[in-house]
Short mmCIF file of N, CA and C in Angstrom, two decimals:
data_model
loop_
_atom_site.label_atom_id
_atom_site.label_comp_id
_atom_site.label_asym_id
_atom_site.label_seq_id
_atom_site.Cartn_x
_atom_site.Cartn_y
_atom_site.Cartn_z
N MET A 1435 -27.17 23.64 75.31
CA MET A 1435 -27.22 23.18 73.94
C MET A 1435 -25.81 23.05 73.36
N LYS A 1436 -24.93 24.00 73.75
CA LYS A 1436 -23.56 23.96 73.27
C LYS A 1436 -22.84 22.71 73.76
N ASN A 1437 -23.03 22.35 75.02
CA ASN A 1437 -22.40 21.15 75.57
C ASN A 1437 -22.91 19.89 74.88
N LEU A 1438 -24.18 19.86 74.54
CA LEU A 1438 -24.75 18.71 73.84
C LEU A 1438 -24.14 18.57 72.45
N ARG A 1439 -23.98 19.69 71.72
CA ARG A 1439 -23.36 19.65 70.39
C ARG A 1439 -21.93 19.18 70.47
N ILE A 1440 -21.19 19.69 71.43
CA ILE A 1440 -19.78 19.31 71.56
C ILE A 1440 -19.66 17.84 71.95
N GLY A 1441 -20.48 17.40 72.88
CA GLY A 1441 -20.44 15.99 73.30
C GLY A 1441 -20.83 15.04 72.19
N LEU A 1442 -21.90 15.35 71.49
CA LEU A 1442 -22.34 14.49 70.37
C LEU A 1442 -21.34 14.53 69.23
N GLY A 1443 -20.78 15.70 68.96
CA GLY A 1443 -19.78 15.81 67.90
C GLY A 1443 -18.54 15.00 68.22
N ALA A 1444 -18.07 15.09 69.46
CA ALA A 1444 -16.89 14.32 69.86
C ALA A 1444 -17.17 12.82 69.80
N LEU A 1445 -18.36 12.42 70.21
CA LEU A 1445 -18.73 11.01 70.15
C LEU A 1445 -18.76 10.51 68.70
N LEU A 1446 -19.30 11.31 67.80
CA LEU A 1446 -19.35 10.92 66.40
C LEU A 1446 -17.95 10.85 65.78
N VAL A 1447 -17.08 11.78 66.14
CA VAL A 1447 -15.71 11.74 65.62
C VAL A 1447 -14.99 10.51 66.11
N ILE A 1448 -15.11 10.19 67.38
CA ILE A 1448 -14.44 9.00 67.93
C ILE A 1448 -15.00 7.73 67.30
N ALA A 1449 -16.33 7.65 67.18
CA ALA A 1449 -16.93 6.47 66.55
C ALA A 1449 -16.52 6.37 65.09
N GLY A 1450 -16.42 7.50 64.40
CA GLY A 1450 -15.99 7.49 63.01
C GLY A 1450 -14.55 7.05 62.85
N ILE A 1451 -13.68 7.47 63.77
CA ILE A 1451 -12.28 7.04 63.70
C ILE A 1451 -12.17 5.55 63.95
N VAL A 1452 -12.93 5.04 64.92
CA VAL A 1452 -12.92 3.60 65.18
C VAL A 1452 -13.43 2.83 63.97
N LEU A 1453 -14.50 3.30 63.36
CA LEU A 1453 -15.05 2.64 62.19
C LEU A 1453 -14.17 2.84 60.96
N PHE A 1454 -13.33 3.86 60.95
CA PHE A 1454 -12.41 4.05 59.85
C PHE A 1454 -11.26 3.05 59.95
N ILE A 1455 -10.82 2.77 61.17
CA ILE A 1455 -9.75 1.78 61.37
C ILE A 1455 -10.29 0.40 61.05
N ILE A 1456 -11.42 0.05 61.64
CA ILE A 1456 -12.13 -1.16 61.27
C ILE A 1456 -12.90 -0.76 60.01
N PRO A 1457 -12.95 -1.62 58.98
CA PRO A 1457 -13.61 -1.18 57.75
C PRO A 1457 -15.00 -0.62 58.02
N GLY A 1458 -15.17 0.63 57.69
CA GLY A 1458 -16.43 1.31 57.94
C GLY A 1458 -16.52 2.58 57.13
N SER A 1459 -17.22 3.54 57.65
CA SER A 1459 -17.50 4.75 56.90
C SER A 1459 -16.80 5.95 57.52
N MET A 1460 -16.41 6.87 56.67
CA MET A 1460 -15.80 8.12 57.11
C MET A 1460 -16.87 9.17 57.37
N LEU A 1461 -18.11 8.87 57.06
CA LEU A 1461 -19.18 9.85 57.19
C LEU A 1461 -19.45 10.26 58.63
N LEU A 1462 -19.20 9.37 59.59
CA LEU A 1462 -19.38 9.74 60.99
C LEU A 1462 -18.38 10.80 61.42
N VAL A 1463 -17.17 10.72 60.89
CA VAL A 1463 -16.16 11.73 61.22
C VAL A 1463 -16.59 13.08 60.65
N ILE A 1464 -17.09 13.08 59.42
CA ILE A 1464 -17.56 14.32 58.80
C ILE A 1464 -18.73 14.90 59.59
N ALA A 1465 -19.67 14.04 60.00
CA ALA A 1465 -20.83 14.52 60.77
C ALA A 1465 -20.39 15.08 62.12
N GLY A 1466 -19.45 14.42 62.78
CA GLY A 1466 -18.95 14.91 64.06
C GLY A 1466 -18.22 16.23 63.91
N LEU A 1467 -17.40 16.35 62.86
CA LEU A 1467 -16.70 17.61 62.63
C LEU A 1467 -17.67 18.73 62.27
N LEU A 1468 -18.74 18.38 61.59
CA LEU A 1468 -19.75 19.38 61.25
C LEU A 1468 -20.40 19.93 62.52
N LEU A 1469 -20.73 19.05 63.46
CA LEU A 1469 -21.31 19.51 64.73
C LEU A 1469 -20.30 20.33 65.55
N LEU A 1470 -19.07 19.87 65.55
CA LEU A 1470 -18.05 20.58 66.33
C LEU A 1470 -17.68 21.92 65.71
N SER A 1471 -17.80 22.04 64.38
CA SER A 1471 -17.36 23.27 63.72
C SER A 1471 -18.23 24.47 64.07
N VAL A 1472 -19.40 24.23 64.63
CA VAL A 1472 -20.25 25.35 65.05
C VAL A 1472 -19.61 26.09 66.23
N ASP A 1473 -18.99 25.34 67.12
CA ASP A 1473 -18.46 25.93 68.34
C ASP A 1473 -16.93 25.98 68.40
N VAL A 1474 -16.25 25.10 67.68
CA VAL A 1474 -14.80 24.98 67.78
C VAL A 1474 -14.18 25.37 66.43
N PRO A 1475 -13.43 26.46 66.36
CA PRO A 1475 -12.88 26.90 65.07
C PRO A 1475 -11.87 25.92 64.46
N VAL A 1476 -11.14 25.19 65.29
CA VAL A 1476 -10.17 24.23 64.77
C VAL A 1476 -10.88 23.10 64.02
N ALA A 1477 -12.05 22.73 64.48
CA ALA A 1477 -12.81 21.68 63.81
C ALA A 1477 -13.24 22.11 62.42
N ARG A 1478 -13.44 23.39 62.23
CA ARG A 1478 -13.82 23.91 60.90
C ARG A 1478 -12.69 23.70 59.90
N THR A 1479 -11.44 23.91 60.33
CA THR A 1479 -10.31 23.68 59.42
C THR A 1479 -10.15 22.19 59.12
N TRP A 1480 -10.35 21.34 60.12
CA TRP A 1480 -10.26 19.90 59.89
C TRP A 1480 -11.38 19.42 58.98
N LEU A 1481 -12.56 20.01 59.11
CA LEU A 1481 -13.68 19.66 58.24
C LEU A 1481 -13.36 20.01 56.79
N LYS A 1482 -12.82 21.19 56.56
CA LYS A 1482 -12.43 21.58 55.20
C LYS A 1482 -11.36 20.67 54.65
N ARG A 1483 -10.40 20.31 55.48
CA ARG A 1483 -9.32 19.43 55.05
C ARG A 1483 -9.85 18.04 54.68
N CYS A 1484 -10.76 17.52 55.48
CA CYS A 1484 -11.37 16.21 55.18
C CYS A 1484 -12.21 16.27 53.91
N GLN A 1485 -12.95 17.35 53.73
CA GLN A 1485 -13.79 17.48 52.54
C GLN A 1485 -12.94 17.57 51.27
N THR A 1486 -11.85 18.32 51.31
CA THR A 1486 -11.01 18.42 50.11
C THR A 1486 -10.30 17.11 49.81
N SER A 1487 -9.85 16.41 50.85
CA SER A 1487 -9.18 15.13 50.60
C SER A 1487 -10.16 14.08 50.09
N MET A 1488 -11.39 14.10 50.57
CA MET A 1488 -12.39 13.15 50.06
C MET A 1488 -12.75 13.48 48.61
N ALA A 1489 -12.86 14.75 48.27
CA ALA A 1489 -13.16 15.14 46.88
C ALA A 1489 -12.02 14.75 45.96
N ARG A 1490 -10.79 14.96 46.41
CA ARG A 1490 -9.62 14.60 45.61
C ARG A 1490 -9.53 13.09 45.39
N SER A 1491 -9.78 12.33 46.44
CA SER A 1491 -9.68 10.87 46.31
C SER A 1491 -10.82 10.31 45.46
N SER A 1492 -12.01 10.89 45.55
CA SER A 1492 -13.11 10.39 44.71
C SER A 1492 -12.87 10.72 43.24
N ALA A 1493 -12.26 11.86 42.95
CA ALA A 1493 -11.91 12.18 41.57
C ALA A 1493 -10.86 11.21 41.03
N LYS A 1494 -9.91 10.84 41.88
CA LYS A 1494 -8.88 9.89 41.46
C LYS A 1494 -9.49 8.51 41.20
N ILE A 1495 -10.40 8.09 42.06
CA ILE A 1495 -11.06 6.80 41.85
C ILE A 1495 -11.89 6.82 40.58
N ASP A 1496 -12.56 7.94 40.30
CA ASP A 1496 -13.32 8.07 39.06
C ASP A 1496 -12.42 7.93 37.83
N ARG A 1497 -11.25 8.58 37.87
CA ARG A 1497 -10.31 8.47 36.74
C ARG A 1497 -9.83 7.04 36.56
N VAL A 1498 -9.51 6.36 37.65
CA VAL A 1498 -9.03 4.98 37.56
C VAL A 1498 -10.12 4.07 36.99
N LEU A 1499 -11.33 4.22 37.46
CA LEU A 1499 -12.42 3.38 36.96
C LEU A 1499 -12.75 3.67 35.51
N LEU A 1500 -12.68 4.93 35.11
CA LEU A 1500 -12.93 5.28 33.72
C LEU A 1500 -11.85 4.70 32.81
N ASN A 1501 -10.58 4.80 33.24
CA ASN A 1501 -9.50 4.22 32.42
C ASN A 1501 -9.65 2.72 32.32
N ARG A 1502 -10.05 2.07 33.40
CA ARG A 1502 -10.25 0.62 33.37
C ARG A 1502 -11.38 0.26 32.43
N LYS A 1503 -12.46 1.04 32.46
CA LYS A 1503 -13.61 0.78 31.59
C LYS A 1503 -13.23 0.99 30.11
N LEU A 1504 -12.47 2.03 29.83
CA LEU A 1504 -12.07 2.30 28.45
C LEU A 1504 -11.06 1.28 27.93
N ARG A 1505 -10.28 0.72 28.82
CA ARG A 1505 -9.27 -0.27 28.43
C ARG A 1505 -9.91 -1.59 28.06
N ASP A 1506 -10.99 -1.97 28.75
CA ASP A 1506 -11.64 -3.26 28.50
C ASP A 1506 -12.51 -3.24 27.31
#
């Protein structure tokens, strides 16, 4: 079961990186890191780093859109 989680997690991370380079979704990377974080401690730190950067960027986008809406 551990090998299946690691293999599927690695596949999702690689597919997510490819789809991130080509316009796509970052959610596959998060899902892959989530699977890998069960068995690999380094993946847990990368998952936290990705989650904080996504939260920070979404807050920034919200501020920009709100300022644009208030300006118009």
